[in-house]
Amino acid sequence: MIISTFFGCGPDLPEGWEDAVPIADLVQQECAGNPYEDYDERVEVDFTAPVEVVYREAHFRCEQDVEAFARIDGTALGVLVQPVDLHPNVVPDCDCLYDVTMHVAEFDGVPSEVELWRRWDALNEPNDPVFIGTAAP
């Protein structure tokens, strides 16, 4: 997995996510939906180790590769999905829905809950993470 960097300073993460670690095992499916119609961004979790987090109908730009980061707060696991290139020069004039599957080996044990967050590229103002949902075993 490629880690986004901005001027060589490591991953470009929002406030509160500075200590998050990259999720190495990530698969982004091809565009399979239209965000201009009804859709339902959501999280599904299999709590069997390694924890599998599936982000259904993830709303990003067409042909935009994403990456994910995990942060641990006690027994809770937070996952942030964002574009690999947070500072694109040119973007397509369309959006897509993707399914993104992540295996979070970085978490040792079974989390009490999983929170999923999404962040778009920096061409959006403001560009704070958006809460998608929570799952618990």
GROMACS .gro file of C-alpha atoms in nm:
model
  137
    1MET     CA    1   0.000   0.000   0.000
    2ILE     CA    2   0.123   0.348  -0.082
    3ILE     CA    3   0.128   0.601   0.200
    4SER     CA    4   0.044   0.959   0.105
    5THR     CA    5   0.300   1.217   0.192
    6PHE     CA    6   0.301   1.592   0.170
    7PHE     CA    7   0.646   1.741   0.115
    8GLY     CA    8   0.808   1.422   0.248
    9CYS     CA    9   0.673   1.465   0.602
   10GLY     CA   10   0.494   1.130   0.631
   11PRO     CA   11   0.123   1.064   0.602
   12ASP     CA   12  -0.102   1.369   0.575
   13LEU     CA   13  -0.343   1.299   0.860
   14PRO     CA   14  -0.602   1.526   1.020
   15GLU     CA   15  -0.593   1.650   1.377
   16GLY     CA   16  -0.649   1.368   1.624
   17TRP     CA   17  -0.515   1.105   1.383
   18GLU     CA   18  -0.143   1.191   1.404
   19ASP     CA   19  -0.055   0.864   1.581
   20ALA     CA   20  -0.263   0.643   1.351
   21VAL     CA   21  -0.082   0.362   1.171
   22PRO     CA   22  -0.131   0.261   0.807
   23ILE     CA   23  -0.349  -0.041   0.739
   24ALA     CA   24  -0.137  -0.251   0.505
   25ASP     CA   25  -0.404  -0.502   0.394
   26LEU     CA   26  -0.653  -0.296   0.191
   27VAL     CA   27  -0.849  -0.385  -0.124
   28GLN     CA   28  -1.050  -0.119  -0.309
   29GLN     CA   29  -1.306  -0.261  -0.551
   30GLU     CA   30  -1.379  -0.100  -0.887
   31CYS     CA   31  -1.641   0.172  -0.902
   32ALA     CA   32  -1.978   0.003  -0.859
   33GLY     CA   33  -2.230   0.275  -0.789
   34ASN     CA   34  -2.358   0.622  -0.855
   35PRO     CA   35  -2.337   0.870  -0.565
   36TYR     CA   36  -2.579   1.101  -0.747
   37GLU     CA   37  -2.857   0.855  -0.666
   38ASP     CA   38  -2.956   0.697  -0.335
   39TYR     CA   39  -2.668   0.524  -0.159
   40ASP     CA   40  -2.577   0.412   0.192
   41GLU     CA   41  -2.217   0.456   0.312
   42ARG     CA   42  -2.178   0.207   0.596
   43VAL     CA   43  -1.939  -0.011   0.790
   44GLU     CA   44  -1.952  -0.389   0.830
   45VAL     CA   45  -1.709  -0.564   1.065
   46ASP     CA   46  -1.601  -0.925   1.115
   47PHE     CA   47  -1.444  -0.926   1.462
   48THR     CA   48  -1.250  -1.250   1.400
   49ALA     CA   49  -0.875  -1.182   1.412
   50PRO     CA   50  -0.751  -1.012   1.211
   51VAL     CA   51  -1.043  -0.770   1.233
   52GLU     CA   52  -1.201  -0.721   0.890
   53VAL     CA   53  -1.355  -0.378   0.825
   54VAL     CA   54  -1.561  -0.335   0.508
   55TYR     CA   55  -1.655   0.017   0.404
   56ARG     CA   56  -1.958  -0.023   0.176
   57GLU     CA   57  -2.049   0.235  -0.088
   58ALA     CA   58  -1.753   0.458  -0.002
   59HIS     CA   59  -1.800   0.793  -0.180
   60PHE     CA   60  -1.482   0.919  -0.351
   61ARG     CA   61  -1.386   1.065  -0.690
   62CYS     CA   62  -1.373   0.841  -0.996
   63GLU     CA   63  -1.039   0.659  -1.031
   64GLN     CA   64  -0.923   0.782  -0.688
   65ASP     CA   65  -0.712   0.534  -0.493
   66VAL     CA   66  -0.766   0.531  -0.118
   67GLU     CA   67  -0.563   0.432   0.187
   68ALA     CA   68  -0.660   0.366   0.548
   69PHE     CA   69  -0.524   0.430   0.894
   70ALA     CA   70  -0.604   0.275   1.231
   71ARG     CA   71  -0.595   0.437   1.573
   72ILE     CA   72  -0.651   0.256   1.899
   73ASP     CA   73  -0.822   0.421   2.194
   74GLY     CA   74  -0.831   0.175   2.483
   75THR     CA   75  -1.027  -0.118   2.343
   76ALA     CA   76  -1.189   0.079   2.059
   77LEU     CA   77  -1.056   0.085   1.704
   78GLY     CA   78  -1.090   0.387   1.475
   79VAL     CA   79  -1.041   0.359   1.100
   80LEU     CA   80  -0.992   0.655   0.864
   81VAL     CA   81  -1.018   0.610   0.486
   82GLN     CA   82  -0.887   0.890   0.265
   83PRO     CA   83  -0.740   0.940  -0.085
   84VAL     CA   84  -0.377   0.843  -0.136
   85ASP     CA   85  -0.325   1.176  -0.317
   86LEU     CA   86  -0.474   1.438  -0.088
   87HIS     CA   87  -0.343   1.725  -0.300
   88PRO     CA   88  -0.433   1.641  -0.662
   89ASN     CA   89  -0.363   1.892  -0.939
   90VAL     CA   90  -0.636   1.758  -1.166
   91VAL     CA   91  -0.945   1.556  -1.073
   92PRO     CA   92  -1.209   1.379  -1.280
   93ASP     CA   93  -1.548   1.543  -1.306
   94CYS     CA   94  -1.729   1.249  -1.148
   95ASP     CA   95  -1.765   1.055  -0.824
   96CYS     CA   96  -1.795   0.681  -0.761
   97LEU     CA   97  -1.899   0.438  -0.492
   98TYR     CA   98  -1.646   0.175  -0.390
   99ASP     CA   99  -1.635  -0.114  -0.146
  100VAL     CA  100  -1.311  -0.104   0.053
  101THR     CA  101  -1.205  -0.410   0.255
  102MET     CA  102  -0.936  -0.382   0.523
  103HIS     CA  103  -0.780  -0.641   0.754
  104VAL     CA  104  -0.653  -0.464   1.064
  105ALA     CA  105  -0.366  -0.678   1.194
  106GLU     CA  106  -0.244  -0.371   1.385
  107PHE     CA  107  -0.508  -0.437   1.653
  108ASP     CA  108  -0.422  -0.716   1.896
  109GLY     CA  109  -0.741  -0.885   2.017
  110VAL     CA  110  -1.107  -0.801   1.965
  111PRO     CA  111  -1.202  -0.433   1.979
  112SER     CA  112  -1.505  -0.325   2.185
  113GLU     CA  113  -1.619  -0.125   1.881
  114VAL     CA  114  -1.501  -0.004   1.542
  115GLU     CA  115  -1.561   0.352   1.426
  116LEU     CA  116  -1.527   0.434   1.056
  117TRP     CA  117  -1.440   0.782   0.927
  118ARG     CA  118  -1.400   0.919   0.573
  119ARG     CA  119  -1.197   1.217   0.452
  120TRP     CA  120  -1.196   1.357   0.098
  121ASP     CA  121  -0.904   1.526  -0.077
  122ALA     CA  122  -0.787   1.875   0.016
  123LEU     CA  123  -0.976   2.038  -0.272
  124ASN     CA  124  -1.276   2.026  -0.038
  125GLU     CA  125  -1.305   2.299   0.225
  126PRO     CA  126  -1.333   2.221   0.508
  127ASN     CA  127  -1.183   1.876   0.485
  128ASP     CA  128  -1.246   1.736   0.829
  129PRO     CA  129  -1.312   1.362   0.871
  130VAL     CA  130  -1.677   1.262   0.839
  131PHE     CA  131  -1.815   0.993   1.071
  132ILE     CA  132  -1.963   0.700   0.874
  133GLY     CA  133  -2.067   0.457   1.147
  134THR     CA  134  -1.988   0.226   1.435
  135ALA     CA  135  -2.000  -0.152   1.470
  136ALA     CA  136  -1.973  -0.360   1.787
  137PRO     CA  137  -1.936  -0.737   1.836
   0.00000   0.00000   0.00000
